[in-house]
XYZ file of C-alpha atoms in Angstrom:
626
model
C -115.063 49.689 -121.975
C -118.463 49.794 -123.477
C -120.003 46.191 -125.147
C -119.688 47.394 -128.872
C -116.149 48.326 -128.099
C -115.204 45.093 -125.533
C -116.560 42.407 -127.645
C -114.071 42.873 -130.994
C -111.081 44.022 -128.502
C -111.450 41.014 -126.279
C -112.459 38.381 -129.211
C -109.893 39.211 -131.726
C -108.284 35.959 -130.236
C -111.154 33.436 -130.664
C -113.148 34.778 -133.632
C -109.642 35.146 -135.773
C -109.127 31.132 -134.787
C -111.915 30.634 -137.450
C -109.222 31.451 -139.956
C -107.126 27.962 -138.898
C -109.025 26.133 -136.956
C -111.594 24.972 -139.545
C -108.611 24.253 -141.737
C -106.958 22.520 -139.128
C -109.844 19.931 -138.704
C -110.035 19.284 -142.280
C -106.180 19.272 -142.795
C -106.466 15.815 -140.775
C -109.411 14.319 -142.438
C -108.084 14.922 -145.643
C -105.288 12.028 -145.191
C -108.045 9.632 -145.604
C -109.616 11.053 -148.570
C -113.224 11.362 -149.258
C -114.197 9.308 -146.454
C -112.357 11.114 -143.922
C -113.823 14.353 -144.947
C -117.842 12.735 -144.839
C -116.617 13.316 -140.903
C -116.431 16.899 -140.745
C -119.546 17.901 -140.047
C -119.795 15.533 -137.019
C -116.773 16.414 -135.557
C -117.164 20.366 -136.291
C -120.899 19.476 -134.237
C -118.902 18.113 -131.474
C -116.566 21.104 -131.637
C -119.417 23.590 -131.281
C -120.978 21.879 -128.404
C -117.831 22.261 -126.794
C -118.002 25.820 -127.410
C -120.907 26.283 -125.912
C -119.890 23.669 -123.010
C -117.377 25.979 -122.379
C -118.758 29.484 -122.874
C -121.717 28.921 -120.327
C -118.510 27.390 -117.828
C -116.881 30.549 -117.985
C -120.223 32.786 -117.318
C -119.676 31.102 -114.620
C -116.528 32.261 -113.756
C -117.602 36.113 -114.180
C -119.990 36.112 -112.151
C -117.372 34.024 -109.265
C -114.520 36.343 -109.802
C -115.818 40.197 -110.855
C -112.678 41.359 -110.579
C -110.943 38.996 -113.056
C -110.790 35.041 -112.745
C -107.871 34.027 -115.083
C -107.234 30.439 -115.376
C -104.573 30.801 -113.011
C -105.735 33.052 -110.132
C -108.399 29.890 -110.108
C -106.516 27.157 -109.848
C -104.343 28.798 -107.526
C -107.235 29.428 -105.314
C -109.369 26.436 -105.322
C -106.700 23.489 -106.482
C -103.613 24.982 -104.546
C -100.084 26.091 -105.831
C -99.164 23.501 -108.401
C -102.341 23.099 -110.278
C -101.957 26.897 -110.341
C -98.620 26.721 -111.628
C -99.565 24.042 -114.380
C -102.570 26.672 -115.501
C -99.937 29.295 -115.853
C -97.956 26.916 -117.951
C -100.814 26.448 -120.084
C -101.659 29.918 -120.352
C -97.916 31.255 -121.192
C -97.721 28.487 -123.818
C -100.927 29.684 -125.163
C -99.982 33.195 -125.632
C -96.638 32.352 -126.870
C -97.998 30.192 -129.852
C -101.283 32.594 -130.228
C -98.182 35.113 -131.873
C -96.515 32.612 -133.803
C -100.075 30.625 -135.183
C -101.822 34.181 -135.376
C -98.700 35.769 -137.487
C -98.084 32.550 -139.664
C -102.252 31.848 -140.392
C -102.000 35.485 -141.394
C -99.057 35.500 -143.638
C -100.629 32.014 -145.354
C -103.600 34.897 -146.085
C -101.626 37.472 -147.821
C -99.760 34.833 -149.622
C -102.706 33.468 -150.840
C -103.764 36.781 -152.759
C -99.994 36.965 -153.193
C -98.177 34.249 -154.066
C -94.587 35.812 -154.872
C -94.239 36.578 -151.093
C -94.033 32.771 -149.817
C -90.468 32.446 -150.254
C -90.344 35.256 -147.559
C -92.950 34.346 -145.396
C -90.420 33.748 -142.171
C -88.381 37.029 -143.076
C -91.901 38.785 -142.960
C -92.948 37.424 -140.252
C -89.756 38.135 -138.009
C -90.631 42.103 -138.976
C -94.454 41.948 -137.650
C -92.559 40.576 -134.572
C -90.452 43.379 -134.169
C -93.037 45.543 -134.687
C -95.461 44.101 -132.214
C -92.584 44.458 -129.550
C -91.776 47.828 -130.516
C -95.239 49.016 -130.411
C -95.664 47.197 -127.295
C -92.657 48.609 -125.124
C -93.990 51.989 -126.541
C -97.355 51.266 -124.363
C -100.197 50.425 -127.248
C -103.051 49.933 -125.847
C -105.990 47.668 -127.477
C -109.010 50.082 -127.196
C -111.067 52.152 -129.246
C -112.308 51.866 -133.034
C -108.729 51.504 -134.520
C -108.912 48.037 -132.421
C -112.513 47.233 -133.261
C -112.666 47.850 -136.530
C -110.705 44.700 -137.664
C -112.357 42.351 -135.944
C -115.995 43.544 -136.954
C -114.663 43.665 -140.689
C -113.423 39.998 -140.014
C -116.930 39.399 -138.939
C -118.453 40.551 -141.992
C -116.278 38.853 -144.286
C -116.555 35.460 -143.098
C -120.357 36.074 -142.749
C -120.406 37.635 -146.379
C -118.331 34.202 -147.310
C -121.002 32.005 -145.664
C -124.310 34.238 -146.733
C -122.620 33.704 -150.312
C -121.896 30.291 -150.381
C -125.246 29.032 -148.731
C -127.338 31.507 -151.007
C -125.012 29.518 -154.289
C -125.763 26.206 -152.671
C -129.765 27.078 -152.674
C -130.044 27.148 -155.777
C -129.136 23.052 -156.188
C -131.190 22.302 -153.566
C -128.045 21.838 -150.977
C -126.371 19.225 -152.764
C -122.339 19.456 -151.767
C -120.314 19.891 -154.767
C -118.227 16.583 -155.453
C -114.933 17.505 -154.041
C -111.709 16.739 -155.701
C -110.489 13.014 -154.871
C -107.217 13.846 -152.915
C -104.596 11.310 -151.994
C -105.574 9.023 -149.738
C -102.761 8.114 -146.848
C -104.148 6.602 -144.155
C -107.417 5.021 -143.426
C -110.507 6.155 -141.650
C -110.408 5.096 -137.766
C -110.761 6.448 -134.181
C -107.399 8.115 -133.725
C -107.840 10.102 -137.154
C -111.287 11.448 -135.954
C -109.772 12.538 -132.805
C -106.737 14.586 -134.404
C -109.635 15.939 -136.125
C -111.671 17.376 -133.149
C -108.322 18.084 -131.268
C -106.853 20.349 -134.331
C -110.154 21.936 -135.114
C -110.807 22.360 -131.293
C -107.589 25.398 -131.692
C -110.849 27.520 -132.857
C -111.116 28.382 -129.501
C -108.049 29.382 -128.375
C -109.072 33.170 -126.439
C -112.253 31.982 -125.284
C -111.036 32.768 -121.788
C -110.248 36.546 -122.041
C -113.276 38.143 -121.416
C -113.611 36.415 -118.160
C -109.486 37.858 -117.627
C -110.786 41.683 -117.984
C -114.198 41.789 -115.946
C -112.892 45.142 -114.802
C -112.534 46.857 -117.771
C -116.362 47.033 -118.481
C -118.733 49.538 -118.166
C -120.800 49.075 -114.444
C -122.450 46.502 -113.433
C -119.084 45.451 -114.926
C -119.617 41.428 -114.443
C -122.935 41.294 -116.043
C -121.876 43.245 -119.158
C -119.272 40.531 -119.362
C -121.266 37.693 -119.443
C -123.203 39.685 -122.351
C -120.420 40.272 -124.172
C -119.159 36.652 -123.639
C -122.329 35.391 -124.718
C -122.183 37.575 -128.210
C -118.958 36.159 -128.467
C -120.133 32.411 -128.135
C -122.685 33.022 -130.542
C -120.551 34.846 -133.332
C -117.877 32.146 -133.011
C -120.129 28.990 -133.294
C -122.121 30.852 -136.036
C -118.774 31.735 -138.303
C -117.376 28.094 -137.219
C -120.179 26.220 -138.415
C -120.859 28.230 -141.456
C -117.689 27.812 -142.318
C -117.385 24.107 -142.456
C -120.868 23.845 -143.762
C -119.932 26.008 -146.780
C -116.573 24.369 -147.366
C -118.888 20.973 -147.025
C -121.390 22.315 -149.798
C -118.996 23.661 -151.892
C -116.237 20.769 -152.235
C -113.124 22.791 -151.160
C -110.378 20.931 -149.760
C -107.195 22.349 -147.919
C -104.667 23.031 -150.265
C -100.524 24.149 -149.446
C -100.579 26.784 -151.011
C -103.839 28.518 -150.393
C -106.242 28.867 -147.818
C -109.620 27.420 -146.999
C -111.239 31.238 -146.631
C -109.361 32.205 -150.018
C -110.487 29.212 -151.884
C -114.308 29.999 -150.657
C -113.634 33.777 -151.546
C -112.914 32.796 -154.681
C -115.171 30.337 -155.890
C -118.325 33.148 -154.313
C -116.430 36.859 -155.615
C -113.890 35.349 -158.148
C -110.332 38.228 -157.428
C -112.012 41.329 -157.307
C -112.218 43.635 -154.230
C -114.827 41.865 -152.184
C -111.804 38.952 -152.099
C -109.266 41.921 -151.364
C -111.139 42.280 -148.563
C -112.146 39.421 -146.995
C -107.720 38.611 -147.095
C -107.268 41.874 -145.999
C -109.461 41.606 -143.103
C -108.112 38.031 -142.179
C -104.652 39.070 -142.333
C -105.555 42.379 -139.230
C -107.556 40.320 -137.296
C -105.052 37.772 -137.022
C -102.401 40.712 -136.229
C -104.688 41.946 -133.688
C -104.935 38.649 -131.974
C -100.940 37.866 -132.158
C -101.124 41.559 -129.806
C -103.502 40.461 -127.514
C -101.259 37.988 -126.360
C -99.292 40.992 -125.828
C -101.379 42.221 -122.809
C -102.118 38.557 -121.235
C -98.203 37.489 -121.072
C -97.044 40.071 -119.649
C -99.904 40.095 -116.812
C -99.551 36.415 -115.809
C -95.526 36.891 -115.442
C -96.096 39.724 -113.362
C -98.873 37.470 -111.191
C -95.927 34.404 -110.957
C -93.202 37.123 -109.972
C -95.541 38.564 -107.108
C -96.164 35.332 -105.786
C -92.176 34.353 -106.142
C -92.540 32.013 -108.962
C -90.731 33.937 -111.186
C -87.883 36.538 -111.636
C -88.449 39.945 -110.034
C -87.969 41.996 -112.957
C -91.297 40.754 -114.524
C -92.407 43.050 -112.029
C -90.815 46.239 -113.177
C -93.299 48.688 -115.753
C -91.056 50.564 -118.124
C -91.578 54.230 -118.593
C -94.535 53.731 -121.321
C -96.092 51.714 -118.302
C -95.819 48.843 -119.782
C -94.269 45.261 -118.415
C -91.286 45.668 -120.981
C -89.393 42.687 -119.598
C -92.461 40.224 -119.970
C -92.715 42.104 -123.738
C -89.276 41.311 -124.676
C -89.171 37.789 -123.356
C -92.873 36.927 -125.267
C -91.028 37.941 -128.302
C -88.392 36.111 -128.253
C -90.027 32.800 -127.582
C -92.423 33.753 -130.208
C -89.906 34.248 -132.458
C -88.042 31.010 -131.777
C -90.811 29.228 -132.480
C -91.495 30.970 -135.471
C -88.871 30.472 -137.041
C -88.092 26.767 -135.726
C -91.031 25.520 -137.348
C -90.491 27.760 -140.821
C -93.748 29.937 -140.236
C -96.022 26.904 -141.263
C -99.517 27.060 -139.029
C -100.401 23.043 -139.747
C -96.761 22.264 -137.701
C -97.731 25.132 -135.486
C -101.076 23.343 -134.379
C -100.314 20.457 -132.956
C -98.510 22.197 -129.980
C -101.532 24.495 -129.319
C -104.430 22.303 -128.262
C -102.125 21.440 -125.433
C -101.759 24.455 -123.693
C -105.207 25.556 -124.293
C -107.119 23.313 -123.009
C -104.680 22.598 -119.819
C -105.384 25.904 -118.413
C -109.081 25.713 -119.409
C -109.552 22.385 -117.568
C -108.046 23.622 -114.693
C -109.820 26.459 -114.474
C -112.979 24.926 -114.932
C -112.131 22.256 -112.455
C -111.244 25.407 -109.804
C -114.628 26.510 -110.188
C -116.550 22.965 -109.335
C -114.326 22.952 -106.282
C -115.470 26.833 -105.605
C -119.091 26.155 -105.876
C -118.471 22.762 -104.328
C -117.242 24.749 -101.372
C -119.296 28.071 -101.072
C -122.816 26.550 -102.128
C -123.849 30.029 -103.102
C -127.117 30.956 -104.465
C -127.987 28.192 -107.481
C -124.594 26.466 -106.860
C -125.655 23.275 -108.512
C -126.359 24.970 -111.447
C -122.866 26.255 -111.850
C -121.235 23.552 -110.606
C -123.099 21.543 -113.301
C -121.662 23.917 -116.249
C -117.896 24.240 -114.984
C -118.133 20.685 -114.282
C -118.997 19.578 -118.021
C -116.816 22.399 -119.633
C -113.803 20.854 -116.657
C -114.589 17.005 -118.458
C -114.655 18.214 -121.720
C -111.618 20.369 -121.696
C -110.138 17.320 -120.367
C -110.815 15.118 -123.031
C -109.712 17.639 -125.692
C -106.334 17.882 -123.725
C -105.669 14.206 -123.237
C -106.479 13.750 -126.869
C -104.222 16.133 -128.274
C -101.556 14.716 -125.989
C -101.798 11.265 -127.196
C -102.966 12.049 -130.939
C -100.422 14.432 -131.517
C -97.514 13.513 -129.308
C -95.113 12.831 -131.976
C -96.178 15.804 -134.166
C -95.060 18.326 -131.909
C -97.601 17.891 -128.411
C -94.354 16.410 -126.678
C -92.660 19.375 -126.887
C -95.588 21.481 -125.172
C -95.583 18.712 -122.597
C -91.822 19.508 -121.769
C -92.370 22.928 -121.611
C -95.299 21.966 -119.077
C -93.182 19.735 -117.046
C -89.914 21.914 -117.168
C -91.879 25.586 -116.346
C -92.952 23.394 -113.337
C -89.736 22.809 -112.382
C -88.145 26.372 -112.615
C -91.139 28.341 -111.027
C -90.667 25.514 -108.037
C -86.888 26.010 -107.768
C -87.481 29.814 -108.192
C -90.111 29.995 -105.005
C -87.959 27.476 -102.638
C -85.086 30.373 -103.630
C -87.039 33.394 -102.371
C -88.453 31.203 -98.949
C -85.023 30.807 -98.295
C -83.955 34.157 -98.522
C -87.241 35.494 -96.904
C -85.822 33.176 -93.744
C -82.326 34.682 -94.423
C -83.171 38.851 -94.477
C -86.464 37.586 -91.720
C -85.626 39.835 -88.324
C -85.358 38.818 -85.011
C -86.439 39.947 -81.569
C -82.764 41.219 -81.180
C -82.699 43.401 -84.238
C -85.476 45.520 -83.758
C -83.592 48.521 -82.233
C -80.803 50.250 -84.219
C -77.180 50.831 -83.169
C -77.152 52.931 -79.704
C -75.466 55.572 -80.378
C -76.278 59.419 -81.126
C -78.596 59.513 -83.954
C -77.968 61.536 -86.924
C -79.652 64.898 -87.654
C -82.912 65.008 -89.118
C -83.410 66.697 -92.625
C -86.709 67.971 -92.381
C -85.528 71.557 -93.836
C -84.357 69.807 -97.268
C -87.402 67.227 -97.910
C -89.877 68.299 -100.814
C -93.360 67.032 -99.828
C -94.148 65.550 -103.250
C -92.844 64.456 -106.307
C -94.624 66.573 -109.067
C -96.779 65.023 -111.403
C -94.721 66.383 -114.379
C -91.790 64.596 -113.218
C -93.131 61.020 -113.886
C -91.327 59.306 -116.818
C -88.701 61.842 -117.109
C -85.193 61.018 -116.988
C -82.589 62.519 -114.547
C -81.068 63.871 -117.594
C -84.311 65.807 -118.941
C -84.694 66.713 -115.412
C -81.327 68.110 -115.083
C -81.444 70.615 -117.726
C -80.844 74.006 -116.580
C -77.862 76.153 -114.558
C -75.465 73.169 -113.326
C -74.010 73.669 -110.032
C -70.170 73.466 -110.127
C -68.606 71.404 -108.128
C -65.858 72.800 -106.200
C -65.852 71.370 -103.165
C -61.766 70.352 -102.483
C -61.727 69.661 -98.402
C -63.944 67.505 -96.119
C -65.376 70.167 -94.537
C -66.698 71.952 -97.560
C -69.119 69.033 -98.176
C -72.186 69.051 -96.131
C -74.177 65.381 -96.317
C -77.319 64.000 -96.557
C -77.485 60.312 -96.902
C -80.970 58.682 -98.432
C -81.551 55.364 -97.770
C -83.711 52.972 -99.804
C -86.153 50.924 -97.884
C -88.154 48.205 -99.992
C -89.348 46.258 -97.179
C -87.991 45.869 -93.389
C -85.550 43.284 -93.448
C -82.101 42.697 -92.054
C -80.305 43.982 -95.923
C -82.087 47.207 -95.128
C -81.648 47.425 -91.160
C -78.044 47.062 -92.018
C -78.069 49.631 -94.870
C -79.497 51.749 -92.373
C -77.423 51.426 -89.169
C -74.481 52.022 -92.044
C -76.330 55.469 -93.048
C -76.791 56.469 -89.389
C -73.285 55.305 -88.095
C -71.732 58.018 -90.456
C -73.184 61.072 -88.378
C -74.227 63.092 -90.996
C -78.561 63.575 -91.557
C -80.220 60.401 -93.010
C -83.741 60.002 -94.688
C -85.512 56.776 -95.167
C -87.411 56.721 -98.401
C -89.896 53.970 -99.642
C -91.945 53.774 -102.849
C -95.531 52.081 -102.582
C -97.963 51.387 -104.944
C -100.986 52.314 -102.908
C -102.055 54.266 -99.846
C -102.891 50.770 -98.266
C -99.440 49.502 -99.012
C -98.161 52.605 -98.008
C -100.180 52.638 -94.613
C -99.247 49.036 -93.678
C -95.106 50.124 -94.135
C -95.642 53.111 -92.177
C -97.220 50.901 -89.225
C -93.941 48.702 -89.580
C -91.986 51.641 -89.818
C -93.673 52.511 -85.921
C -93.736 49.042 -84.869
C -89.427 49.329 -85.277
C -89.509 52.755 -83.436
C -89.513 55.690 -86.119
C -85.803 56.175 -85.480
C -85.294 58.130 -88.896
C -86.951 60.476 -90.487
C -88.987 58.560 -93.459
C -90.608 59.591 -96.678
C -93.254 57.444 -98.753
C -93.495 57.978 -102.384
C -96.855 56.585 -104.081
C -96.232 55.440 -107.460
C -99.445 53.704 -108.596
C -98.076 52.030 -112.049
C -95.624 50.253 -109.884
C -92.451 52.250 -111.447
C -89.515 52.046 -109.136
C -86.755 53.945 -110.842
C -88.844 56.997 -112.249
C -90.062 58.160 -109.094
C -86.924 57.576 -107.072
C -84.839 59.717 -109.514
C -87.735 62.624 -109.245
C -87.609 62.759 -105.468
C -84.103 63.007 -105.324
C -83.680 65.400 -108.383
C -86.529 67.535 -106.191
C -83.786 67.323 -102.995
C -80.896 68.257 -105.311
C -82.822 71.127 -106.508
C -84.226 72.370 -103.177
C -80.723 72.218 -101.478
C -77.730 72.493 -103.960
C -75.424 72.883 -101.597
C -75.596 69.345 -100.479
C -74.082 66.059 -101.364
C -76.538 63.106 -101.412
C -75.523 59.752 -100.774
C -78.190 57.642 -102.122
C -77.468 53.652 -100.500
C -79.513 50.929 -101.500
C -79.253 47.585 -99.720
C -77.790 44.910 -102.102
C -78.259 41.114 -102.005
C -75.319 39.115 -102.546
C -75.600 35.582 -103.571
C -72.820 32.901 -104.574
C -74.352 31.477 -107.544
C -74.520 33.091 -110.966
C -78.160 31.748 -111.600
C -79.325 33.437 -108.157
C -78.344 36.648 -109.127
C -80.486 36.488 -111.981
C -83.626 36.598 -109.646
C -82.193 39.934 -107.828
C -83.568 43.211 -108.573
C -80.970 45.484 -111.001
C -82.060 48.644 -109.104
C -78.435 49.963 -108.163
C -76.760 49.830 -111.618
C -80.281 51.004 -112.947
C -80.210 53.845 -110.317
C -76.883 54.715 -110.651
C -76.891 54.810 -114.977
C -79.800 57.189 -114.320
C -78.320 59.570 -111.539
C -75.102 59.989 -113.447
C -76.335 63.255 -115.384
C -76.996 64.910 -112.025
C -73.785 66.751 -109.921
C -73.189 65.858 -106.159
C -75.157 62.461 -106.176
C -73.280 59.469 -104.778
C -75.012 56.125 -105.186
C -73.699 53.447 -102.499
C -74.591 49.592 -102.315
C -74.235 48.315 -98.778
C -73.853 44.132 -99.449
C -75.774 41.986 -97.454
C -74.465 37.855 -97.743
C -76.716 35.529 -97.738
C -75.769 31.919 -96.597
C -74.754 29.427 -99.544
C -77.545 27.241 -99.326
C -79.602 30.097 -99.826
């Protein structure tokens, strides 16, 4: 992506968080009246520093990891598994309440212009949902103008808010309009300031994806990263501040029923269309940001399921090449939350800070133990910047725990604590099972006996390109071969075998295939030639017994290319039946076979439309304690 187009795609997230966050900090000081909100303008400075802590620590991190650092792939790497585990925790809990916070701050902006719809404001919210996931399983992507332009129009309406209010407050020399006495209900002290700087510090949730999509840029991709991070840094600090100043010099206090930005759009353009706009605006940034989460969710499930922390299906792309699974699951939670805490973004808050700034501190904290370890060129330097943006992050995250552990921070904790526990129980599944399907010395031949005939003759070289994300039913159209085949010896065989890896669930499935005399044919999909190369060495290494075929499918489909292979062998020979036998895990417990792959039923749902296709599971049993 080019800058102009990166920096509103990628800061949607953190430059919509201007819309709550301010609000948030002030929400708090409010309870002690007109002494609690003398504070905001030192604890928005603190904020800001901490933006900038923070920014210049994750420069850092682009220029450490140019092909993407994400909090997690950090921490995994320099802290070890469970630190990387707890970052993913943070991050998923993150993206899961950037929907629900981004969805309800932008609801409380339409009902702000509109206040008939607040009645409906969870019914309403539940549709943008739905739409998000349906647009999402479809494949939107977040690129190009339709993407930029809401973010740049949020920019200029918070900046036309700010220009407007300081350019009012010039003309009385800068004096802060009294504000409104509001109800005092609690006194000024050291645990209200720090709610304070832990609500407002939710400004910066998404202050991390940049450094997540250093690939996406334009060459030299990492320093056009730390440009566009930089821009970003500076537009959010400058809309941050200028918002609390304003709200400062203009005596606006939160209200329930409106907005911060709509009270300052209406004391500087009264209703008319500039304040049309400026809700407008707020309301499609904030639906931009709830999708971003849309792309980040889905990408760190897929990173747990690779490394066996988390179901294999979060693997799978759907046809739109998209995660679906990850997409459906995001919205659920989202939606849960949503509605468990009635769309309201002040209950909402309290549960954010802790997620946040978990997976920034240990990110940041990777990245001192990186430098620590590589002393590259100006090391100290960087290890000086992650290392503040690591103690800061920490201190925002053991604040919001303890400040806002009864307002809803225990319940992020749990979620912490009890994702920890699954993802562990999840890996010390699949290390058991690797040790279960491992060969041996002993296995490494296949049955003696006469081997099959090999079906060269009837093997298509490629799949087309056309075929990919068609279904075996759109593929099928046409003349249908009848099937008339009434003895044994009017059905000629060929039996394909699927191979995912070399194990003893597919040496069996394959002895089973050969021990049937008829021609067998080994098929594999990989999602690169390297991949590809390093199962074809394997494939050697056992002794080439059977004839095999590697299908390349780069968006890591399974199903689609599968059924266009063997729709391409159907085609090529009619005349034959084909078996197609996948290997098939079998496990005693119910919650086991949740973490198996679905490919047969999948497979066979899909194959039905075609004639003279067999699909075959050959069970392999794994030991109980597996």
């Amino acid at each position: 992506m080019r800058k102009i187009v990166a920096l509103p795609v990628l800061s949607a997230d953190a430059l919509s968080s201007v819309a709550y966050g301010p609000e948030a900090l002030l929400a708090v000081l409010v309870l002690a009246g007109t002494a609690g909100l003398a504070y905001s303008l030192p604890v928005a400075g603190a904020i800001v520093f901490l933006m900038l802590a923070v920014g210049l620590s994750y420069r850092q991190t682009i220029r450490a990891y140019p092909r993407g650092g994400g909090s997690y792939i950090v921490a995994t790497d320099n802290l070890g598994r469970v630190p990387g585990l707890m970052a993913a925790a943070g991050l998923m809990t993150d993206y899961v309440l950037t929907v629900a916070v981004s969805i309800s701050s932008g609801m409380a902006a339409v009902t702000s212009a509109l206040p008939g719809l607040s009645d409906e404001v969870v019914p309403i919210g539940l549709l943008v949902i739905a739409l998000l996931l349906a647009g999402n399983l479809r494949g939107v992507k977040q690129a190009g103008a339709l993407f930029a332009a809401p973010t740049y129009a949020f920019i200029i309406a918070v900046l036309s808010l700010v220009v407007a209010g300081l350019y009012d407050a010039a003309g009385r020399d800068f004096q802060p309009v009294p504000a409104p006495a509001p109800h005092v209900v609690e006194g000024v002290g050291l645990l209200l300031v720090m709610r304070a700087f832990a609500s407002g510090s939710t400004a910066m949730t998404g202050i991390e994806a940049i450094s997540n999509a250093v690939p996406a840029f334009e060459p030299v991709a990492w320093r056009n990263a730390r440009t566009t991070l930089s821009w970003m840094i500076g537009l959010l600090i400058t809309l941050f501040a200028g918002t609390i100043a304003v709200v400062h010099l203009t005596g606006v206090v939160p209200e329930r029923n409106e907005t911060v930005l709509s009270q300052l759009a209406h004391h500087s353009f009264g209703s008319g269309g500039m304040y049309i706009f400026i809700q407008a605006a707020t309301a499609l940034v904030l639906l931009l940001a709830a999708n971003t989460a849309y792309n980040d969710f889905p990408r760190v499930l897929y990173l747990l399921a690779r490394d066996n922390h988390a179901p294999r299906i979060f693997l799978r792309l759907g046809d739109r090449l998209a995660f679906s699974n990850g997409i459906i699951l995001l919205s659920v939670a989202a939606a849960v939350i949503f509605v468990a805490f009635e769309g309201r973004t002040a209950s909402l808050i309290p549960l954010y800070a802790v997620g946040v700034f978990l997976a920034f501190t240990l990110s940041q904290c990777g990245m001192v133990v990186h430098w620590w370890r590589g002393r590259e060129r100006h090391w100290r330097k960087s290890l000086a910047f992650n290392a503040t943006g690591a103690l800061l992050s920490a201190v925002v995250f053991v604040t919001a725990g303890i400040t806002k552990f009864t307002q809803g921070a225990w319940l992020a904790i749990l979620t912490v604590v009890l994702f920890l526990l699954v993802t562990t129980r999840i890996r010390r599944h699949y290390d058991r099972l690797h040790q279960a399907l491992r060969l041996h010395s002993e296995m490494i031949e296949i049955p003696g006996r006469a081997l099959p005939p090999r079906p060269e003759d009837c093997v298509p070289k490629q799949v087309p390109e056309k075929a990919e994300g068609a279904s075996a039913r759109e593929l099928s159209r046409g003349p249908r071969e009848v099937e008339r085949e009434e003895t044994p010896d009017e059905i000629l065989h060929l039996s394909v075998v699927l191979v995912d890896a070399l194990h003893q669930a597919s040496m069996r499935a394959l002895a089973y295939a050969a021990s049937l005399q008829q021609p067998v044919l080994a098929l594999h999909v990989s999602p690169s030639d390297e991949d590809a190369e390093r199962f074809r060495e394997g494939w050697l290494m056992w002794g080439d017994h059977l004839p095999l075929r590697i299908v390349l499918s780069p968006y890591r489909a399974i199903v689609t290319p599968l059924i266009s292979y063997i729709e391409q062998l159907h085609h090529q020979r009619p005349d034959l039946t084909i078996t197609v036998i996948l290997p098939e895990i079998v496990v005693r417990h119910w919650w086991h076979r949740l973490l198996q792959s679905p490919l047969a039923g999948r497979l066979r749902r899909a194959l039905r439309p075609l004639p003279k296709i067999v699909v075959t599971t050959i069970p392999f049993h794994v030991d109980d304690a597996v």
